[in-house]
mmCIF file of C-alpha atoms in Angstrom:
data_model
loop_
_atom_site.group_PDB
_atom_site.id
_atom_site.type_symbol
_atom_site.label_atom_id
_atom_site.label_comp_id
_atom_site.label_asym_id
_atom_site.label_seq_id
_atom_site.Cartn_x
_atom_site.Cartn_y
_atom_site.Cartn_z
ATOM 1 C CA UNK T 6 89.915 67.125 63.776
ATOM 2 C CA UNK T 7 89.180 66.247 67.400
ATOM 3 C CA UNK T 8 85.585 67.482 67.057
ATOM 4 C CA UNK T 9 85.069 65.545 63.818
ATOM 5 C CA UNK T 10 86.427 62.418 65.493
ATOM 6 C CA UNK T 11 84.075 62.752 68.470
ATOM 7 C CA UNK T 12 81.078 63.341 66.180
ATOM 8 C CA UNK T 13 81.944 60.275 64.103
ATOM 9 C CA UNK T 14 82.263 58.075 67.179
ATOM 10 C CA UNK T 15 79.023 59.364 68.729
ATOM 11 C CA UNK T 16 76.994 58.848 65.554
ATOM 12 C CA UNK T 17 78.335 55.337 64.881
ATOM 13 C CA UNK T 18 78.644 54.019 68.452
ATOM 14 C CA UNK T 19 75.463 51.913 68.339
ATOM 15 C CA UNK T 20 75.658 50.704 64.739
ATOM 16 C CA UNK T 21 77.687 47.567 65.487
ATOM 17 C CA UNK T 22 77.311 45.571 68.700
ATOM 18 C CA UNK T 23 80.369 44.759 70.793
ATOM 19 C CA UNK T 24 80.487 40.985 71.247
ATOM 20 C CA UNK T 25 82.746 38.763 73.382
ATOM 21 C CA UNK T 26 84.509 37.705 70.178
ATOM 22 C CA UNK T 27 85.247 41.297 69.184
ATOM 23 C CA UNK T 28 86.598 41.929 72.706
ATOM 24 C CA UNK T 29 88.917 38.924 72.282
ATOM 25 C CA UNK T 30 90.150 40.269 68.947
ATOM 26 C CA UNK T 31 90.608 43.704 70.503
ATOM 27 C CA UNK T 32 92.774 42.172 73.227
ATOM 28 C CA UNK T 33 94.906 40.285 70.698
ATOM 29 C CA UNK T 34 95.478 43.372 68.545
ATOM 30 C CA UNK T 35 96.243 45.547 71.574
ATOM 31 C CA UNK T 36 98.800 43.032 72.877
ATOM 32 C CA UNK T 37 100.424 42.692 69.442
ATOM 33 C CA UNK T 38 100.570 46.482 69.055
ATOM 34 C CA UNK T 39 102.235 46.877 72.461
ATOM 35 C CA UNK T 40 104.831 44.140 71.826
ATOM 36 C CA UNK T 41 105.586 45.589 68.380
ATOM 37 C CA UNK T 42 106.094 49.090 69.774
ATOM 38 C CA UNK T 43 108.305 47.849 72.608
ATOM 39 C CA UNK T 44 110.535 45.935 70.175
ATOM 40 C CA UNK T 45 110.876 48.864 67.762
ATOM 41 C CA UNK T 46 110.932 51.821 70.164
ATOM 42 C CA UNK T 47 114.655 52.574 69.724
ATOM 43 C CA UNK T 48 114.557 52.998 65.960
ATOM 44 C CA UNK T 49 111.202 54.798 66.148
ATOM 45 C CA UNK T 50 112.601 57.349 68.589
ATOM 46 C CA UNK T 51 115.394 58.232 66.161
ATOM 47 C CA UNK T 52 113.020 58.309 63.187
ATOM 48 C CA UNK T 53 110.624 60.633 64.996
ATOM 49 C CA UNK T 54 113.435 63.124 65.631
ATOM 50 C CA UNK T 55 114.457 62.919 61.969
ATOM 51 C CA UNK T 56 110.851 63.345 60.785
ATOM 52 C CA UNK T 57 110.428 66.890 62.115
ATOM 53 C CA UNK T 58 108.556 68.886 59.468
ATOM 54 C CA UNK T 59 107.329 65.778 57.608
ATOM 55 C CA UNK T 60 104.858 62.947 58.340
ATOM 56 C CA UNK T 61 106.016 60.409 60.925
ATOM 57 C CA UNK T 62 104.996 57.030 59.532
ATOM 58 C CA UNK T 63 105.370 53.687 61.262
ATOM 59 C CA UNK T 64 103.988 50.182 60.985
ATOM 60 C CA UNK T 65 101.481 50.337 63.827
ATOM 61 C CA UNK T 66 99.074 50.664 60.890
ATOM 62 C CA UNK T 67 99.254 46.863 60.637
ATOM 63 C CA UNK T 68 97.156 46.543 63.784
ATOM 64 C CA UNK T 69 94.929 49.501 62.974
ATOM 65 C CA UNK T 70 93.994 48.148 59.531
ATOM 66 C CA UNK T 71 93.473 44.683 60.985
ATOM 67 C CA UNK T 72 91.082 46.413 63.365
ATOM 68 C CA UNK T 73 89.245 47.927 60.387
ATOM 69 C CA UNK T 74 88.513 44.358 59.278
ATOM 70 C CA UNK T 75 87.606 43.016 62.713
ATOM 71 C CA UNK T 76 86.407 45.567 65.251
ATOM 72 C CA UNK T 77 83.429 47.857 65.785
ATOM 73 C CA UNK T 78 84.502 51.476 65.516
ATOM 74 C CA UNK T 79 84.386 52.216 69.289
ATOM 75 C CA UNK T 80 86.817 49.362 70.000
ATOM 76 C CA UNK T 81 88.955 50.442 67.065
ATOM 77 C CA UNK T 82 89.133 53.980 68.477
ATOM 78 C CA UNK T 83 90.068 52.523 71.883
ATOM 79 C CA UNK T 84 92.850 50.472 70.256
ATOM 80 C CA UNK T 85 94.269 53.604 68.614
ATOM 81 C CA UNK T 86 93.975 55.699 71.778
ATOM 82 C CA UNK T 87 95.734 53.078 73.913
ATOM 83 C CA UNK T 88 98.426 52.555 71.285
ATOM 84 C CA UNK T 89 99.159 56.287 71.080
ATOM 85 C CA UNK T 90 99.211 56.519 74.875
ATOM 86 C CA UNK T 91 101.705 53.654 75.014
ATOM 87 C CA UNK T 92 103.786 55.389 72.353
ATOM 88 C CA UNK T 93 103.652 58.664 74.311
ATOM 89 C CA UNK T 94 105.179 57.089 77.397
ATOM 90 C CA UNK T 95 107.559 54.537 75.878
ATOM 91 C CA UNK T 96 108.856 56.137 72.667
ATOM 92 C CA UNK T 97 108.588 59.842 73.503
ATOM 93 C CA UNK T 98 108.883 59.505 77.305
ATOM 94 C CA UNK T 99 106.138 62.094 77.732
ATOM 95 C CA UNK T 100 108.314 64.728 76.022
ATOM 96 C CA UNK T 101 106.433 65.081 72.725
ATOM 97 C CA UNK T 102 104.002 67.953 72.216
ATOM 98 C CA UNK T 103 100.689 66.639 73.540
ATOM 99 C CA UNK T 104 98.292 68.339 71.138
ATOM 100 C CA UNK T 105 100.248 67.022 68.146
ATOM 101 C CA UNK T 106 99.816 63.455 69.342
ATOM 102 C CA UNK T 107 96.127 63.987 70.063
ATOM 103 C CA UNK T 108 95.736 65.443 66.576
ATOM 104 C CA UNK T 109 97.609 62.495 65.040
ATOM 105 C CA UNK T 110 95.456 59.988 66.916
ATOM 106 C CA UNK T 111 92.327 61.801 65.712
ATOM 107 C CA UNK T 112 93.463 61.617 62.085
ATOM 108 C CA UNK T 113 94.056 57.872 62.445
ATOM 109 C CA UNK T 114 90.574 57.355 63.932
ATOM 110 C CA UNK T 115 89.069 59.295 61.029
ATOM 111 C CA UNK T 116 91.180 57.237 58.617
ATOM 112 C CA UNK T 117 89.997 53.891 59.986
ATOM 113 C CA UNK T 118 86.453 55.247 59.848
ATOM 114 C CA UNK T 119 87.011 55.970 56.139
ATOM 115 C CA UNK T 120 88.340 52.433 55.686
ATOM 116 C CA UNK T 121 85.244 50.912 57.288
ATOM 117 C CA UNK T 122 83.024 53.178 55.199
ATOM 118 C CA UNK T 123 84.720 51.804 52.065
ATOM 119 C CA UNK T 124 84.063 48.228 53.200
ATOM 120 C CA UNK T 125 80.442 49.121 53.967
ATOM 121 C CA UNK T 126 80.051 50.364 50.384
ATOM 122 C CA UNK T 127 81.088 46.932 49.092
ATOM 123 C CA UNK T 128 79.212 44.908 51.728
ATOM 124 C CA UNK T 129 76.205 47.057 52.750
ATOM 125 C CA UNK T 130 74.340 44.157 54.353
ATOM 126 C CA UNK T 131 77.136 43.300 56.736
ATOM 127 C CA UNK T 132 79.405 45.017 59.198
ATOM 128 C CA UNK T 133 82.531 44.293 61.167
ATOM 129 C CA UNK T 134 84.037 41.768 61.006
ATOM 130 C CA UNK T 135 84.542 42.276 57.283
ATOM 131 C CA UNK T 136 87.389 39.741 57.221
ATOM 132 C CA UNK T 137 84.933 36.868 56.748
ATOM 133 C CA UNK T 138 83.447 38.457 53.591
ATOM 134 C CA UNK T 139 86.601 39.053 51.544
ATOM 135 C CA UNK T 140 86.546 36.026 49.264
ATOM 136 C CA UNK T 141 87.039 36.422 45.522
ATOM 137 C CA UNK T 142 88.045 39.389 43.344
ATOM 138 C CA UNK T 143 85.458 41.671 44.951
ATOM 139 C CA UNK T 144 87.077 41.149 48.324
ATOM 140 C CA UNK T 145 90.504 42.010 46.922
ATOM 141 C CA UNK T 146 89.160 45.209 45.348
ATOM 142 C CA UNK T 147 87.439 46.114 48.624
ATOM 143 C CA UNK T 148 90.718 45.732 50.543
ATOM 144 C CA UNK T 149 92.554 47.950 48.035
ATOM 145 C CA UNK T 150 89.882 50.662 48.135
ATOM 146 C CA UNK T 151 89.660 50.564 51.929
ATOM 147 C CA UNK T 152 93.447 50.699 52.190
ATOM 148 C CA UNK T 153 93.589 53.716 49.910
ATOM 149 C CA UNK T 154 90.830 55.453 51.861
ATOM 150 C CA UNK T 155 92.648 54.774 55.121
ATOM 151 C CA UNK T 156 95.938 56.140 53.819
ATOM 152 C CA UNK T 157 94.619 59.142 51.921
ATOM 153 C CA UNK T 158 92.501 60.502 54.770
ATOM 154 C CA UNK T 159 95.308 60.215 57.331
ATOM 155 C CA UNK T 160 98.004 61.457 54.918
ATOM 156 C CA UNK T 161 95.997 64.435 53.640
ATOM 157 C CA UNK T 162 95.119 65.615 57.144
ATOM 158 C CA UNK T 163 98.667 65.296 58.473
ATOM 159 C CA UNK T 164 100.329 66.892 55.445
ATOM 160 C CA UNK T 165 97.769 69.709 55.503
ATOM 161 C CA UNK T 166 98.537 70.401 59.162
ATOM 162 C CA UNK T 167 102.308 70.396 58.529
ATOM 163 C CA UNK T 168 101.994 72.790 55.579
ATOM 164 C CA UNK T 169 99.703 75.114 57.559
ATOM 165 C CA UNK T 170 102.013 75.206 60.591
ATOM 166 C CA UNK T 171 105.260 75.535 58.598
ATOM 167 C CA UNK T 172 104.537 78.226 55.999
ATOM 168 C CA UNK T 173 108.235 78.992 55.493
ATOM 169 C CA UNK T 174 109.128 75.372 54.779
ATOM 170 C CA UNK T 175 109.013 73.973 51.223
ATOM 171 C CA UNK T 176 105.723 72.096 50.826
ATOM 172 C CA UNK T 177 107.644 69.241 49.237
ATOM 173 C CA UNK T 178 109.250 68.374 52.589
ATOM 174 C CA UNK T 179 105.810 67.926 54.145
ATOM 175 C CA UNK T 180 105.138 65.035 51.737
ATOM 176 C CA UNK T 181 107.804 62.945 53.484
ATOM 177 C CA UNK T 182 109.887 60.137 52.008
ATOM 178 C CA UNK T 183 108.623 58.089 49.066
ATOM 179 C CA UNK T 184 109.437 54.990 51.104
ATOM 180 C CA UNK T 185 106.738 56.047 53.594
ATOM 181 C CA UNK T 186 104.146 54.960 51.058
ATOM 182 C CA UNK T 187 105.836 51.555 50.846
ATOM 183 C CA UNK T 188 105.665 51.266 54.639
ATOM 184 C CA UNK T 189 101.921 51.955 54.643
ATOM 185 C CA UNK T 190 101.289 49.626 51.679
ATOM 186 C CA UNK T 191 103.087 46.830 53.510
ATOM 187 C CA UNK T 192 101.202 47.663 56.701
ATOM 188 C CA UNK T 193 97.826 47.481 54.960
ATOM 189 C CA UNK T 194 98.750 44.165 53.335
ATOM 190 C CA UNK T 195 99.934 42.691 56.615
ATOM 191 C CA UNK T 196 96.906 44.122 58.403
ATOM 192 C CA UNK T 197 94.698 42.302 55.909
ATOM 193 C CA UNK T 198 96.583 39.055 56.617
ATOM 194 C CA UNK T 199 96.310 39.570 60.379
ATOM 195 C CA UNK T 200 92.573 40.238 60.085
ATOM 196 C CA UNK T 201 91.852 37.178 57.966
ATOM 197 C CA UNK T 202 93.998 34.831 60.061
ATOM 198 C CA UNK T 203 92.602 36.159 63.331
ATOM 199 C CA UNK T 204 89.077 35.085 62.378
ATOM 200 C CA UNK T 205 90.014 31.450 61.755
ATOM 201 C CA UNK T 206 93.417 31.000 63.412
ATOM 202 C CA UNK T 207 93.900 33.531 66.234
ATOM 203 C CA UNK T 208 96.859 31.566 67.615
ATOM 204 C CA UNK T 209 98.830 32.368 64.467
ATOM 205 C CA UNK T 210 99.238 35.910 65.839
ATOM 206 C CA UNK T 211 102.785 35.281 67.235
ATOM 207 C CA UNK T 212 103.975 34.149 63.785
ATOM 208 C CA UNK T 213 102.484 37.241 62.155
ATOM 209 C CA UNK T 214 103.962 39.468 64.869
ATOM 210 C CA UNK T 215 107.477 38.159 64.154
ATOM 211 C CA UNK T 216 106.860 38.728 60.427
ATOM 212 C CA UNK T 217 105.764 42.316 61.071
ATOM 213 C CA UNK T 218 108.838 43.037 63.179
ATOM 214 C CA UNK T 219 111.196 41.557 60.578
ATOM 215 C CA UNK T 220 109.630 43.573 57.762
ATOM 216 C CA UNK T 221 109.534 46.681 59.949
ATOM 217 C CA UNK T 222 113.285 46.639 60.412
ATOM 218 C CA UNK T 223 113.895 45.734 56.766
ATOM 219 C CA UNK T 224 111.654 48.428 55.303
ATOM 220 C CA UNK T 225 113.024 51.132 57.598
ATOM 221 C CA UNK T 226 116.678 50.249 57.103
ATOM 222 C CA UNK T 227 117.185 52.625 54.101
ATOM 223 C CA UNK T 228 115.627 55.513 56.058
ATOM 224 C CA UNK T 229 117.582 54.554 59.150
ATOM 225 C CA UNK T 230 120.867 54.577 57.257
ATOM 226 C CA UNK T 231 120.110 57.989 55.793
ATOM 227 C CA UNK T 232 118.835 59.458 59.054
ATOM 228 C CA UNK T 233 121.179 58.006 61.638
ATOM 229 C CA UNK T 234 124.700 58.815 60.471
ATOM 230 C CA UNK T 235 126.786 57.292 63.206
ATOM 231 C CA UNK T 236 130.328 57.666 64.431
ATOM 232 C CA UNK T 237 132.078 54.322 63.954
ATOM 233 C CA UNK T 238 133.964 54.391 67.273
ATOM 234 C CA UNK T 239 131.246 55.461 69.672
ATOM 235 C CA UNK T 240 127.998 54.557 67.889
ATOM 236 C CA UNK T 241 126.714 58.105 68.465
ATOM 237 C CA UNK T 242 125.387 60.280 65.671
ATOM 238 C CA UNK T 243 128.007 62.340 63.884
ATOM 239 C CA UNK T 244 128.424 66.096 64.144
ATOM 240 C CA UNK T 245 126.822 66.916 60.785
ATOM 241 C CA UNK T 246 123.617 64.999 61.478
ATOM 242 C CA UNK T 247 123.494 66.305 65.042
ATOM 243 C CA UNK T 248 123.758 69.876 63.750
ATOM 244 C CA UNK T 249 120.922 69.318 61.256
ATOM 245 C CA UNK T 250 118.660 67.962 64.012
ATOM 246 C CA UNK T 251 119.668 70.810 66.317
ATOM 247 C CA UNK T 252 118.686 73.341 63.653
ATOM 248 C CA UNK T 253 115.317 71.600 63.238
ATOM 249 C CA UNK T 254 114.725 71.615 66.986
ATOM 250 C CA UNK T 255 115.545 75.321 67.254
ATOM 251 C CA UNK T 256 113.151 76.118 64.412
ATOM 252 C CA UNK T 257 110.476 74.094 66.179
ATOM 253 C CA UNK T 258 111.179 75.762 69.529
ATOM 254 C CA UNK T 259 111.095 79.198 67.890
ATOM 255 C CA UNK T 260 107.631 78.520 66.407
ATOM 256 C CA UNK T 261 106.234 77.095 69.639
ATOM 257 C CA UNK T 262 107.952 79.505 72.064
ATOM 258 C CA UNK T 263 109.847 76.641 73.720
ATOM 259 C CA UNK T 264 113.399 76.128 74.896
ATOM 260 C CA UNK T 265 116.241 73.887 73.736
ATOM 261 C CA UNK T 266 119.358 73.122 75.743
ATOM 262 C CA UNK T 267 122.802 72.166 74.463
ATOM 263 C CA UNK T 268 125.639 70.494 76.380
ATOM 264 C CA UNK T 269 129.195 70.451 75.067
ATOM 265 C CA UNK T 270 131.230 67.816 76.918
ATOM 266 C CA UNK T 271 135.010 67.435 76.757
ATOM 267 C CA UNK T 272 136.846 64.458 78.264
ATOM 268 C CA UNK T 273 139.604 65.901 80.425
ATOM 269 C CA UNK T 274 143.245 64.871 79.841
ATOM 270 C CA UNK T 275 142.323 62.260 77.238
ATOM 271 C CA UNK T 276 145.765 62.529 75.639
ATOM 272 C CA UNK T 277 147.256 61.139 78.832
ATOM 273 C CA UNK T 278 145.068 58.027 78.488
ATOM 274 C CA UNK T 279 146.294 57.479 74.931
ATOM 275 C CA UNK T 280 149.927 58.088 75.881
ATOM 276 C CA UNK T 281 149.807 55.804 78.907
ATOM 277 C CA UNK T 282 147.668 52.916 77.655
ATOM 278 C CA UNK T 283 147.728 53.210 73.860
ATOM 279 C CA UNK T 284 145.201 54.322 71.278
ATOM 280 C CA UNK T 285 143.200 51.070 71.282
ATOM 281 C CA UNK T 286 142.637 51.460 75.005
ATOM 282 C CA UNK T 287 141.823 55.124 74.395
ATOM 283 C CA UNK T 288 139.112 54.087 71.939
ATOM 284 C CA UNK T 289 137.632 51.763 74.586
ATOM 285 C CA UNK T 290 137.586 54.598 77.112
ATOM 286 C CA UNK T 291 136.005 56.947 74.575
ATOM 287 C CA UNK T 292 133.282 54.393 73.788
ATOM 288 C CA UNK T 293 132.596 53.813 77.485
ATOM 289 C CA UNK T 294 132.308 57.548 78.125
ATOM 290 C CA UNK T 295 129.953 57.907 75.136
ATOM 291 C CA UNK T 296 127.707 55.166 76.538
ATOM 292 C CA UNK T 297 127.784 56.778 79.965
ATOM 293 C CA UNK T 298 126.755 60.142 78.545
ATOM 294 C CA UNK T 299 123.959 58.546 76.519
ATOM 295 C CA UNK T 300 122.548 56.726 79.553
ATOM 296 C CA UNK T 301 122.846 59.777 81.814
ATOM 297 C CA UNK T 302 120.451 61.896 79.750
ATOM 298 C CA UNK T 303 116.860 61.314 78.683
ATOM 299 C CA UNK T 304 116.122 58.919 75.853
ATOM 300 C CA UNK T 305 114.613 61.861 73.960
ATOM 301 C CA UNK T 306 117.890 63.808 74.102
ATOM 302 C CA UNK T 307 120.255 63.437 71.148
ATOM 303 C CA UNK T 308 123.901 62.671 71.905
ATOM 304 C CA UNK T 309 126.500 63.125 69.180
ATOM 305 C CA UNK T 310 130.252 62.939 68.859
ATOM 306 C CA UNK T 311 131.412 66.442 68.118
ATOM 307 C CA UNK T 312 134.994 65.455 67.361
ATOM 308 C CA UNK T 313 137.988 63.966 69.133
ATOM 309 C CA UNK T 314 137.067 63.516 72.780
ATOM 310 C CA UNK T 315 134.209 66.016 72.655
ATOM 311 C CA UNK T 316 130.477 65.230 72.723
ATOM 312 C CA UNK T 317 127.369 67.325 72.130
ATOM 313 C CA UNK T 318 123.925 66.727 73.641
ATOM 314 C CA UNK T 319 120.707 68.285 72.340
ATOM 315 C CA UNK T 320 118.200 68.611 75.204
ATOM 316 C CA UNK T 321 114.742 69.824 74.109
ATOM 317 C CA UNK T 322 112.271 71.575 76.406
ATOM 318 C CA UNK T 323 114.457 72.340 79.438
ATOM 319 C CA UNK T 324 115.164 75.366 81.577
ATOM 320 C CA UNK T 325 118.514 76.504 82.932
ATOM 321 C CA UNK T 326 118.196 74.588 86.211
ATOM 322 C CA UNK T 327 117.116 71.373 84.483
ATOM 323 C CA UNK T 328 119.983 71.630 82.005
ATOM 324 C CA UNK T 329 122.498 72.235 84.780
ATOM 325 C CA UNK T 330 121.142 69.173 86.619
ATOM 326 C CA UNK T 331 121.491 67.089 83.434
ATOM 327 C CA UNK T 332 125.089 68.252 83.016
ATOM 328 C CA UNK T 333 125.883 67.369 86.623
ATOM 329 C CA UNK T 334 124.391 63.879 86.162
ATOM 330 C CA UNK T 335 126.706 63.357 83.197
ATOM 331 C CA UNK T 336 129.728 64.695 85.085
ATOM 332 C CA UNK T 337 129.052 62.510 88.149
ATOM 333 C CA UNK T 338 128.438 59.392 86.049
ATOM 334 C CA UNK T 339 131.705 59.821 84.141
ATOM 335 C CA UNK T 340 133.616 60.452 87.380
ATOM 336 C CA UNK T 341 132.272 57.150 88.774
ATOM 337 C CA UNK T 342 133.164 55.235 85.593
ATOM 338 C CA UNK T 343 135.642 52.364 85.591
ATOM 339 C CA UNK T 344 136.778 51.038 82.195
ATOM 340 C CA UNK T 345 138.513 47.660 81.918
ATOM 341 C CA UNK T 346 141.227 47.781 79.229
ATOM 342 C CA UNK T 347 144.518 46.118 78.246
ATOM 343 C CA UNK T 348 147.543 48.355 78.586
ATOM 344 C CA UNK T 349 150.504 48.474 76.198
ATOM 345 C CA UNK T 350 152.010 45.376 77.839
ATOM 346 C CA UNK T 351 148.802 43.374 77.636
ATOM 347 C CA UNK T 352 147.908 43.623 81.321
ATOM 348 C CA UNK T 353 144.327 44.042 82.511
ATOM 349 C CA UNK T 354 143.901 47.550 83.887
ATOM 350 C CA UNK T 355 140.889 49.492 85.163
ATOM 351 C CA UNK T 356 140.928 53.125 84.052
ATOM 352 C CA UNK T 357 139.298 55.295 86.714
ATOM 353 C CA UNK T 358 139.314 58.917 87.750
ATOM 354 C CA UNK T 359 137.991 60.163 84.419
ATOM 355 C CA UNK T 360 136.429 63.612 84.411
ATOM 356 C CA UNK T 361 134.685 65.889 81.941
ATOM 357 C CA UNK T 362 134.355 69.638 81.538
ATOM 358 C CA UNK T 363 130.934 70.786 80.360
ATOM 359 C CA UNK T 364 129.616 73.943 78.756
ATOM 360 C CA UNK T 365 125.832 74.355 78.781
ATOM 361 C CA UNK T 366 123.431 76.834 77.239
ATOM 362 C CA UNK T 367 119.718 77.274 76.610
ATOM 363 C CA UNK T 368 117.958 78.729 73.577
ATOM 364 C CA UNK T 369 116.819 81.507 73.536
ATOM 365 C CA UNK T 370 118.389 82.764 76.783
ATOM 366 C CA UNK T 371 122.005 82.120 75.831
ATOM 367 C CA UNK T 372 121.610 82.826 72.109
ATOM 368 C CA UNK T 373 118.865 83.151 69.506
ATOM 369 C CA UNK T 374 120.595 81.307 66.613
ATOM 370 C CA UNK T 375 122.201 77.874 66.513
ATOM 371 C CA UNK T 376 125.625 79.158 65.524
ATOM 372 C CA UNK T 377 125.588 81.689 68.376
ATOM 373 C CA UNK T 378 124.308 79.071 70.815
ATOM 374 C CA UNK T 379 127.098 76.665 69.903
ATOM 375 C CA UNK T 380 129.604 79.482 70.216
ATOM 376 C CA UNK T 381 128.235 80.404 73.648
ATOM 377 C CA UNK T 382 128.343 76.789 74.849
ATOM 378 C CA UNK T 383 131.848 76.362 73.483
ATOM 379 C CA UNK T 384 132.870 79.513 75.355
ATOM 380 C CA UNK T 385 131.380 78.100 78.560
ATOM 381 C CA UNK T 386 133.326 74.882 77.997
ATOM 382 C CA UNK T 387 136.507 76.917 77.544
ATOM 383 C CA UNK T 388 135.798 78.631 80.865
ATOM 384 C CA UNK T 389 135.225 75.281 82.588
ATOM 385 C CA UNK T 390 138.665 74.153 81.438
ATOM 386 C CA UNK T 391 140.317 77.389 82.563
ATOM 387 C CA UNK T 392 138.691 77.119 85.987
ATOM 388 C CA UNK T 393 140.261 73.722 86.657
ATOM 389 C CA UNK T 394 138.178 71.220 84.625
ATOM 390 C CA UNK T 395 135.700 68.665 86.011
ATOM 391 C CA UNK T 396 132.936 71.255 86.286
ATOM 392 C CA UNK T 397 129.924 72.704 84.486
ATOM 393 C CA UNK T 398 129.742 76.319 83.327
ATOM 394 C CA UNK T 399 126.474 77.794 82.068
ATOM 395 C CA UNK T 400 126.664 79.977 78.971
ATOM 396 C CA UNK T 401 125.443 83.551 78.962
ATOM 397 C CA UNK T 402 125.380 86.170 76.260
ATOM 398 C CA UNK T 403 128.513 87.644 77.845
ATOM 399 C CA UNK T 404 130.255 84.301 77.455
ATOM 400 C CA UNK T 405 129.022 84.135 73.875
ATOM 401 C CA UNK T 406 130.512 87.553 73.129
ATOM 402 C CA UNK T 407 133.847 86.498 74.633
ATOM 403 C CA UNK T 408 133.826 83.287 72.632
ATOM 404 C CA UNK T 409 133.067 85.190 69.432
ATOM 405 C CA UNK T 410 135.928 87.576 70.149
ATOM 406 C CA UNK T 411 138.299 84.656 70.838
ATOM 407 C CA UNK T 412 137.253 82.959 67.593
ATOM 408 C CA UNK T 413 137.795 86.153 65.611
#
């Protein structure tokens, strides 16, 4: 795919001149793409985790398809490359697998090339910008054909790669959600609107950007509700969804010979907080601790409520030392926490001196299966409690065996 992309760019580089106007349009689309990604990065991070084993589809296609209408192919490729680079640092925090993102960017460049080829078939005498030539029924048909070409090329290449790299997975999963097609259809339609308005009214871009963001959140809400099952008290994902994502991450790590860390965190003496200040205050403390844990780990890491006062953190691509350091950051942050609550008599009180006990383990060193890894980490947590609490214990296979024996 990378070679095909380079060949396409080399052979078409001189076909359309780069003018000051096209540079202005490039700047507008790049700025809109960056603002859009910044505003939606939180939901996109969660969706990307949930999309493991299926296409990851988002509405950056609005700006790419607008570029199909407006930009010479070299500028369009630059827009895509810069957008993916921005996404790499801001959404994935540099933690995604690099060659996958390069591959994805290449498929998008090939897809926009297919879209421009479709427009060229309808308007052979012209070239970008095609937005000025889309009057009448022929223009509408050209947009539909170009949109289909854009989607089919990108979709076929991505699905083919997923099927080839996941032979044990049902091919049906690689097709993704049906709502993904709605997302792309909306993106193509909005991209068409952005392209047409940019030619005559470039200062309407802020209005269109707000429209894109509003539709982005609205279209993704059904997927978000399905994907992000949350605990009502803490706002973290629940144990069932966390376990599903953990299983996916272990499968991915197993295929790619990578590591995955797990932290099991228990809030020490939480019953005393409930008994002393009441359950409403206890809920406030629990929520504050959950937020502290979430902000003490990387944005790529997945924090879930495991049950009661216990939390689980999925930490992809870490070694033993890095995982221990992450656990110690969490422990120190909780120990420094001060939570303002009302006690049973309505007085303002600051709850301090909170501590957590943490069990930590790394796949595949601590265990080779998720159930064994969770058992090993739970055993390490049990040891941390027995050793006096407020500490981190790393899981080993010996700890896993002891935990299995205790469970039996």
